[in-house]
Amino acid sequence: MSDSARREIRDSKVLAAMSHPLRRRLLDVLRLDGPSTVSALSARTGQAVGSISHHLKVLAAGELIEEVPELARDRRERWWRTTSGRIDWSPSDFPDDPVAEAAESLVLERQAALARQWFAERDGYPEPWRRAAFTSDHWAWLSVAELAELEEKILALLTELAASEIPDDGAERRSVFLTVRAVPAKP
């Protein structure tokens, strides 16, 4: 699997599978940390092994993750990894589908929850990390074509960052949640 591989979701059942809060977290952990076992994912998320196993089966049924048998040390050990580095979907591909509406709402809530978590924990970070974190918003008059071009440029940059190898240059690195949202709105 290439870290920059892209998968477009067009199946409502797959969208529902990946939209569950714990399953979304499992996808994020596997994408960020690489292949893992059920027990390691259980420890990382604080969830019961049985619950993790269940949710991994749902993700595997949607072909969002796959088993990595070559990493297993014995027949009982099972390793899992994501099948794509980037997952795209558009609500317009699911007209009048309550699953897409719920998925969109859950994505927004997850983004807001991660920002709230940062606000609650930022005093525990060293000053350089507190200064480096940022929030920005802007207004612009754009055509549909310009908005599509902006999306392409931003996603290319984010994909490049997500797919890059972690340099061994001695610099401290931490996982950083990056989110972008561009929607027609009125001030």
PDB file of C-alpha atoms in Angstrom:
ATOM      1  CA  MET A   1       0.000   0.000   0.000  1.00  0.00           C
ATOM      2  CA  SER A   2       1.297   3.414  -0.907  1.00  0.00           C
ATOM      3  CA  ASP A   3       0.845   6.095   1.734  1.00  0.00           C
ATOM      4  CA  SER A   4      -0.324   8.447  -0.985  1.00  0.00           C
ATOM      5  CA  ALA A   5      -2.801   5.935  -2.476  1.00  0.00           C
ATOM      6  CA  ARG A   6      -6.245   7.461  -2.783  1.00  0.00           C
ATOM      7  CA  ARG A   7      -9.587   5.735  -2.448  1.00  0.00           C
ATOM      8  CA  GLU A   8     -12.892   7.311  -3.344  1.00  0.00           C
ATOM      9  CA  ILE A   9     -15.830   6.020  -1.316  1.00  0.00           C
ATOM     10  CA  ARG A  10     -19.033   5.548  -3.284  1.00  0.00           C
ATOM     11  CA  ASP A  11     -20.661   2.814  -1.154  1.00  0.00           C
ATOM     12  CA  SER A  12     -22.931   3.952   1.669  1.00  0.00           C
ATOM     13  CA  LYS A  13     -22.076   0.870   3.757  1.00  0.00           C
ATOM     14  CA  VAL A  14     -18.344   1.629   3.547  1.00  0.00           C
ATOM     15  CA  LEU A  15     -19.048   5.253   4.447  1.00  0.00           C
ATOM     16  CA  ALA A  16     -21.024   4.104   7.492  1.00  0.00           C
ATOM     17  CA  ALA A  17     -18.243   1.696   8.496  1.00  0.00           C
ATOM     18  CA  MET A  18     -15.547   4.361   8.434  1.00  0.00           C
ATOM     19  CA  SER A  19     -17.704   7.029  10.078  1.00  0.00           C
ATOM     20  CA  HIS A  20     -18.106   5.275  13.426  1.00  0.00           C
ATOM     21  CA  PRO A  21     -16.009   7.254  15.953  1.00  0.00           C
ATOM     22  CA  LEU A  22     -13.885   4.316  17.151  1.00  0.00           C
ATOM     23  CA  ARG A  23     -13.398   2.922  13.662  1.00  0.00           C
ATOM     24  CA  ARG A  24     -12.330   6.371  12.449  1.00  0.00           C
ATOM     25  CA  ARG A  25      -9.847   6.523  15.325  1.00  0.00           C
ATOM     26  CA  LEU A  26      -8.516   3.060  14.443  1.00  0.00           C
ATOM     27  CA  LEU A  27      -8.028   4.148  10.828  1.00  0.00           C
ATOM     28  CA  ASP A  28      -6.170   7.237  12.031  1.00  0.00           C
ATOM     29  CA  VAL A  29      -3.925   5.222  14.374  1.00  0.00           C
ATOM     30  CA  LEU A  30      -3.101   2.698  11.653  1.00  0.00           C
ATOM     31  CA  ARG A  31      -2.444   5.472   9.128  1.00  0.00           C
ATOM     32  CA  LEU A  32      -0.208   7.416  11.506  1.00  0.00           C
ATOM     33  CA  ASP A  33       1.593   4.607  13.362  1.00  0.00           C
ATOM     34  CA  GLY A  34       1.571   1.911  10.692  1.00  0.00           C
ATOM     35  CA  PRO A  35       0.551  -1.746  10.975  1.00  0.00           C
ATOM     36  CA  SER A  36      -0.562  -2.963  14.372  1.00  0.00           C
ATOM     37  CA  THR A  37      -2.066  -5.855  16.280  1.00  0.00           C
ATOM     38  CA  VAL A  38      -5.435  -5.908  18.016  1.00  0.00           C
ATOM     39  CA  SER A  39      -3.791  -5.882  21.445  1.00  0.00           C
ATOM     40  CA  ALA A  40      -1.585  -2.888  20.558  1.00  0.00           C
ATOM     41  CA  LEU A  41      -4.610  -1.016  19.178  1.00  0.00           C
ATOM     42  CA  SER A  42      -6.510  -1.886  22.343  1.00  0.00           C
ATOM     43  CA  ALA A  43      -3.718  -0.441  24.490  1.00  0.00           C
ATOM     44  CA  ARG A  44      -3.412   2.655  22.266  1.00  0.00           C
ATOM     45  CA  THR A  45      -7.143   3.437  22.346  1.00  0.00           C
ATOM     46  CA  GLY A  46      -8.080   2.178  25.816  1.00  0.00           C
ATOM     47  CA  GLN A  47     -10.774  -0.058  24.304  1.00  0.00           C
ATOM     48  CA  ALA A  48     -11.381  -3.764  24.992  1.00  0.00           C
ATOM     49  CA  VAL A  49      -9.668  -6.267  22.699  1.00  0.00           C
ATOM     50  CA  GLY A  50     -13.042  -7.781  21.735  1.00  0.00           C
ATOM     51  CA  SER A  51     -14.390  -4.383  20.721  1.00  0.00           C
ATOM     52  CA  ILE A  52     -11.276  -3.640  18.652  1.00  0.00           C
ATOM     53  CA  SER A  53     -11.559  -7.040  16.915  1.00  0.00           C
ATOM     54  CA  HIS A  54     -15.190  -6.376  16.045  1.00  0.00           C
ATOM     55  CA  HIS A  55     -14.471  -2.932  14.600  1.00  0.00           C
ATOM     56  CA  LEU A  56     -11.465  -4.199  12.629  1.00  0.00           C
ATOM     57  CA  LYS A  57     -13.687  -6.852  11.032  1.00  0.00           C
ATOM     58  CA  VAL A  58     -16.140  -4.147   9.953  1.00  0.00           C
ATOM     59  CA  LEU A  59     -13.298  -2.059   8.503  1.00  0.00           C
ATOM     60  CA  ALA A  60     -11.878  -5.116   6.727  1.00  0.00           C
ATOM     61  CA  ALA A  61     -15.292  -5.957   5.249  1.00  0.00           C
ATOM     62  CA  GLY A  62     -15.321  -2.453   3.764  1.00  0.00           C
ATOM     63  CA  GLU A  63     -11.782  -3.022   2.428  1.00  0.00           C
ATOM     64  CA  LEU A  64     -10.537  -0.053   4.453  1.00  0.00           C
ATOM     65  CA  ILE A  65      -7.929  -2.207   6.196  1.00  0.00           C
ATOM     66  CA  GLU A  66      -6.253  -5.507   5.413  1.00  0.00           C
ATOM     67  CA  GLU A  67      -4.422  -8.207   7.259  1.00  0.00           C
ATOM     68  CA  VAL A  68      -0.613  -8.254   7.068  1.00  0.00           C
ATOM     69  CA  PRO A  69       0.226 -11.934   7.730  1.00  0.00           C
ATOM     70  CA  GLU A  70       3.937 -11.509   6.981  1.00  0.00           C
ATOM     71  CA  LEU A  71       4.326  -9.481  10.198  1.00  0.00           C
ATOM     72  CA  ALA A  72       2.867 -12.197  12.427  1.00  0.00           C
ATOM     73  CA  ARG A  73       5.294 -14.140  14.601  1.00  0.00           C
ATOM     74  CA  ASP A  74       2.879 -17.068  14.947  1.00  0.00           C
ATOM     75  CA  ARG A  75      -0.496 -18.222  13.628  1.00  0.00           C
ATOM     76  CA  ARG A  76      -2.431 -16.559  16.433  1.00  0.00           C
ATOM     77  CA  GLU A  77      -0.993 -13.075  15.931  1.00  0.00           C
ATOM     78  CA  ARG A  78      -2.837 -10.859  13.424  1.00  0.00           C
ATOM     79  CA  TRP A  79      -1.498  -7.573  12.101  1.00  0.00           C
ATOM     80  CA  TRP A  80      -3.590  -4.954  10.298  1.00  0.00           C
ATOM     81  CA  ARG A  81      -2.851  -1.942   8.074  1.00  0.00           C
ATOM     82  CA  THR A  82      -4.848   0.588   6.080  1.00  0.00           C
ATOM     83  CA  THR A  83      -5.436  -0.089   2.403  1.00  0.00           C
ATOM     84  CA  SER A  84      -5.098   3.528   1.299  1.00  0.00           C
ATOM     85  CA  GLY A  85      -3.415   6.655   2.543  1.00  0.00           C
ATOM     86  CA  ARG A  86      -6.231   9.022   1.678  1.00  0.00           C
ATOM     87  CA  ILE A  87      -9.948   8.417   1.701  1.00  0.00           C
ATOM     88  CA  ASP A  88     -12.186  10.802  -0.227  1.00  0.00           C
ATOM     89  CA  TRP A  89     -15.927  11.018  -0.398  1.00  0.00           C
ATOM     90  CA  SER A  90     -18.418  13.692  -1.296  1.00  0.00           C
ATOM     91  CA  PRO A  91     -21.899  14.152   0.110  1.00  0.00           C
ATOM     92  CA  SER A  92     -23.033  14.880  -3.457  1.00  0.00           C
ATOM     93  CA  ASP A  93     -22.328  11.213  -4.280  1.00  0.00           C
ATOM     94  CA  PHE A  94     -24.939  10.205  -1.689  1.00  0.00           C
ATOM     95  CA  PRO A  95     -28.022  12.324  -2.467  1.00  0.00           C
ATOM     96  CA  ASP A  96     -30.718  12.154   0.202  1.00  0.00           C
ATOM     97  CA  ASP A  97     -28.761   9.475   2.078  1.00  0.00           C
ATOM     98  CA  PRO A  98     -28.996   9.871   5.856  1.00  0.00           C
ATOM     99  CA  VAL A  99     -25.716   7.937   6.207  1.00  0.00           C
ATOM    100  CA  ALA A 100     -23.837  10.691   4.358  1.00  0.00           C
ATOM    101  CA  GLU A 101     -25.499  13.399   6.438  1.00  0.00           C
ATOM    102  CA  ALA A 102     -24.563  11.584   9.649  1.00  0.00           C
ATOM    103  CA  ALA A 103     -21.032  10.944   8.368  1.00  0.00           C
ATOM    104  CA  GLU A 104     -20.529  14.615   7.569  1.00  0.00           C
ATOM    105  CA  SER A 105     -21.753  15.594  11.012  1.00  0.00           C
ATOM    106  CA  LEU A 106     -19.473  13.033  12.684  1.00  0.00           C
ATOM    107  CA  VAL A 107     -16.437  14.279  10.724  1.00  0.00           C
ATOM    108  CA  LEU A 108     -17.132  17.841  11.817  1.00  0.00           C
ATOM    109  CA  GLU A 109     -17.591  16.760  15.441  1.00  0.00           C
ATOM    110  CA  ARG A 110     -14.314  14.802  15.362  1.00  0.00           C
ATOM    111  CA  GLN A 111     -12.450  17.811  13.999  1.00  0.00           C
ATOM    112  CA  ALA A 112     -13.961  20.051  16.672  1.00  0.00           C
ATOM    113  CA  ALA A 113     -13.208  17.476  19.397  1.00  0.00           C
ATOM    114  CA  LEU A 114      -9.541  17.313  18.400  1.00  0.00           C
ATOM    115  CA  ALA A 115      -9.323  21.113  18.484  1.00  0.00           C
ATOM    116  CA  ARG A 116     -11.015  21.182  21.915  1.00  0.00           C
ATOM    117  CA  GLN A 117      -8.585  18.510  23.131  1.00  0.00           C
ATOM    118  CA  TRP A 118      -5.685  20.735  22.053  1.00  0.00           C
ATOM    119  CA  PHE A 119      -7.183  23.705  23.916  1.00  0.00           C
ATOM    120  CA  ALA A 120      -7.507  21.588  27.062  1.00  0.00           C
ATOM    121  CA  GLU A 121      -3.986  20.133  26.869  1.00  0.00           C
ATOM    122  CA  ARG A 122      -1.866  22.860  25.279  1.00  0.00           C
ATOM    123  CA  ASP A 123      -0.486  24.154  28.582  1.00  0.00           C
ATOM    124  CA  GLY A 124       1.249  20.783  28.958  1.00  0.00           C
ATOM    125  CA  TYR A 125       3.189  21.283  25.719  1.00  0.00           C
ATOM    126  CA  PRO A 126       6.523  23.092  25.520  1.00  0.00           C
ATOM    127  CA  GLU A 127       6.356  26.739  24.430  1.00  0.00           C
ATOM    128  CA  PRO A 128       7.684  26.097  20.888  1.00  0.00           C
ATOM    129  CA  TRP A 129       4.800  23.677  20.243  1.00  0.00           C
ATOM    130  CA  ARG A 130       2.240  26.130  21.656  1.00  0.00           C
ATOM    131  CA  ARG A 131       3.618  28.850  19.368  1.00  0.00           C
ATOM    132  CA  ALA A 132       3.735  26.566  16.315  1.00  0.00           C
ATOM    133  CA  ALA A 133       0.099  25.451  16.515  1.00  0.00           C
ATOM    134  CA  PHE A 134      -2.181  27.781  14.573  1.00  0.00           C
ATOM    135  CA  THR A 135      -5.693  28.483  13.438  1.00  0.00           C
ATOM    136  CA  SER A 136      -6.562  30.631  10.491  1.00  0.00           C
ATOM    137  CA  ASP A 137      -9.649  31.546   8.565  1.00  0.00           C
ATOM    138  CA  HIS A 138     -10.103  33.633   5.462  1.00  0.00           C
ATOM    139  CA  TRP A 139     -12.824  34.854   3.131  1.00  0.00           C
ATOM    140  CA  ALA A 140     -12.462  34.926  -0.650  1.00  0.00           C
ATOM    141  CA  TRP A 141     -14.663  35.346  -3.696  1.00  0.00           C
ATOM    142  CA  LEU A 142     -14.111  32.156  -5.717  1.00  0.00           C
ATOM    143  CA  SER A 143     -15.647  30.445  -8.700  1.00  0.00           C
ATOM    144  CA  VAL A 144     -16.368  26.714  -8.615  1.00  0.00           C
ATOM    145  CA  ALA A 145     -13.253  26.151 -10.737  1.00  0.00           C
ATOM    146  CA  GLU A 146     -11.088  28.224  -8.384  1.00  0.00           C
ATOM    147  CA  LEU A 147     -12.438  26.374  -5.348  1.00  0.00           C
ATOM    148  CA  ALA A 148     -11.651  23.052  -7.046  1.00  0.00           C
ATOM    149  CA  GLU A 149      -8.133  24.287  -7.862  1.00  0.00           C
ATOM    150  CA  LEU A 150      -7.628  25.375  -4.242  1.00  0.00           C
ATOM    151  CA  GLU A 151      -8.742  21.939  -3.041  1.00  0.00           C
ATOM    152  CA  GLU A 152      -6.292  20.250  -5.410  1.00  0.00           C
ATOM    153  CA  LYS A 153      -3.362  22.370  -4.200  1.00  0.00           C
ATOM    154  CA  ILE A 154      -4.139  21.979  -0.502  1.00  0.00           C
ATOM    155  CA  LEU A 155      -4.746  18.234  -0.751  1.00  0.00           C
ATOM    156  CA  ALA A 156      -1.509  17.789  -2.716  1.00  0.00           C
ATOM    157  CA  LEU A 157       0.421  19.522   0.071  1.00  0.00           C
ATOM    158  CA  LEU A 158      -1.325  17.550   2.826  1.00  0.00           C
ATOM    159  CA  THR A 159      -0.808  14.275   0.950  1.00  0.00           C
ATOM    160  CA  GLU A 160       2.890  15.087   0.525  1.00  0.00           C
ATOM    161  CA  LEU A 161       3.232  15.740   4.272  1.00  0.00           C
ATOM    162  CA  ALA A 162       1.339  12.584   5.210  1.00  0.00           C
ATOM    163  CA  ALA A 163       3.301  10.380   2.808  1.00  0.00           C
ATOM    164  CA  SER A 164       6.751  11.656   3.657  1.00  0.00           C
ATOM    165  CA  GLU A 165       9.233   9.560   5.578  1.00  0.00           C
ATOM    166  CA  ILE A 166      10.031  10.749   9.073  1.00  0.00           C
ATOM    167  CA  PRO A 167      13.486  12.343   8.796  1.00  0.00           C
ATOM    168  CA  ASP A 168      16.181  11.112  11.151  1.00  0.00           C
ATOM    169  CA  ASP A 169      17.547  14.597  11.814  1.00  0.00           C
ATOM    170  CA  GLY A 170      17.168  14.731  15.594  1.00  0.00           C
ATOM    171  CA  ALA A 171      14.259  17.190  15.497  1.00  0.00           C
ATOM    172  CA  GLU A 172      11.386  16.455  17.856  1.00  0.00           C
ATOM    173  CA  ARG A 173       8.290  15.436  15.904  1.00  0.00           C
ATOM    174  CA  ARG A 174       4.758  14.855  17.138  1.00  0.00           C
ATOM    175  CA  SER A 175       1.602  13.815  15.388  1.00  0.00           C
ATOM    176  CA  VAL A 176      -0.230  16.897  14.130  1.00  0.00           C
ATOM    177  CA  PHE A 177      -3.875  16.919  13.074  1.00  0.00           C
ATOM    178  CA  LEU A 178      -4.367  18.992   9.925  1.00  0.00           C
ATOM    179  CA  THR A 179      -7.822  19.933   8.756  1.00  0.00           C
ATOM    180  CA  VAL A 180      -9.124  22.205   6.039  1.00  0.00           C
ATOM    181  CA  ARG A 181     -12.684  23.130   5.266  1.00  0.00           C
ATOM    182  CA  ALA A 182     -13.839  25.404   2.479  1.00  0.00           C
ATOM    183  CA  VAL A 183     -17.586  25.970   2.189  1.00  0.00           C
ATOM    184  CA  PRO A 184     -19.744  28.664   0.657  1.00  0.00           C
ATOM    185  CA  ALA A 185     -20.972  30.841   3.538  1.00  0.00           C
ATOM    186  CA  LYS A 186     -22.064  34.324   4.482  1.00  0.00           C
ATOM    187  CA  PRO A 187     -20.357  36.351   7.216  1.00  0.00           C
TER     188      PRO A 187
END
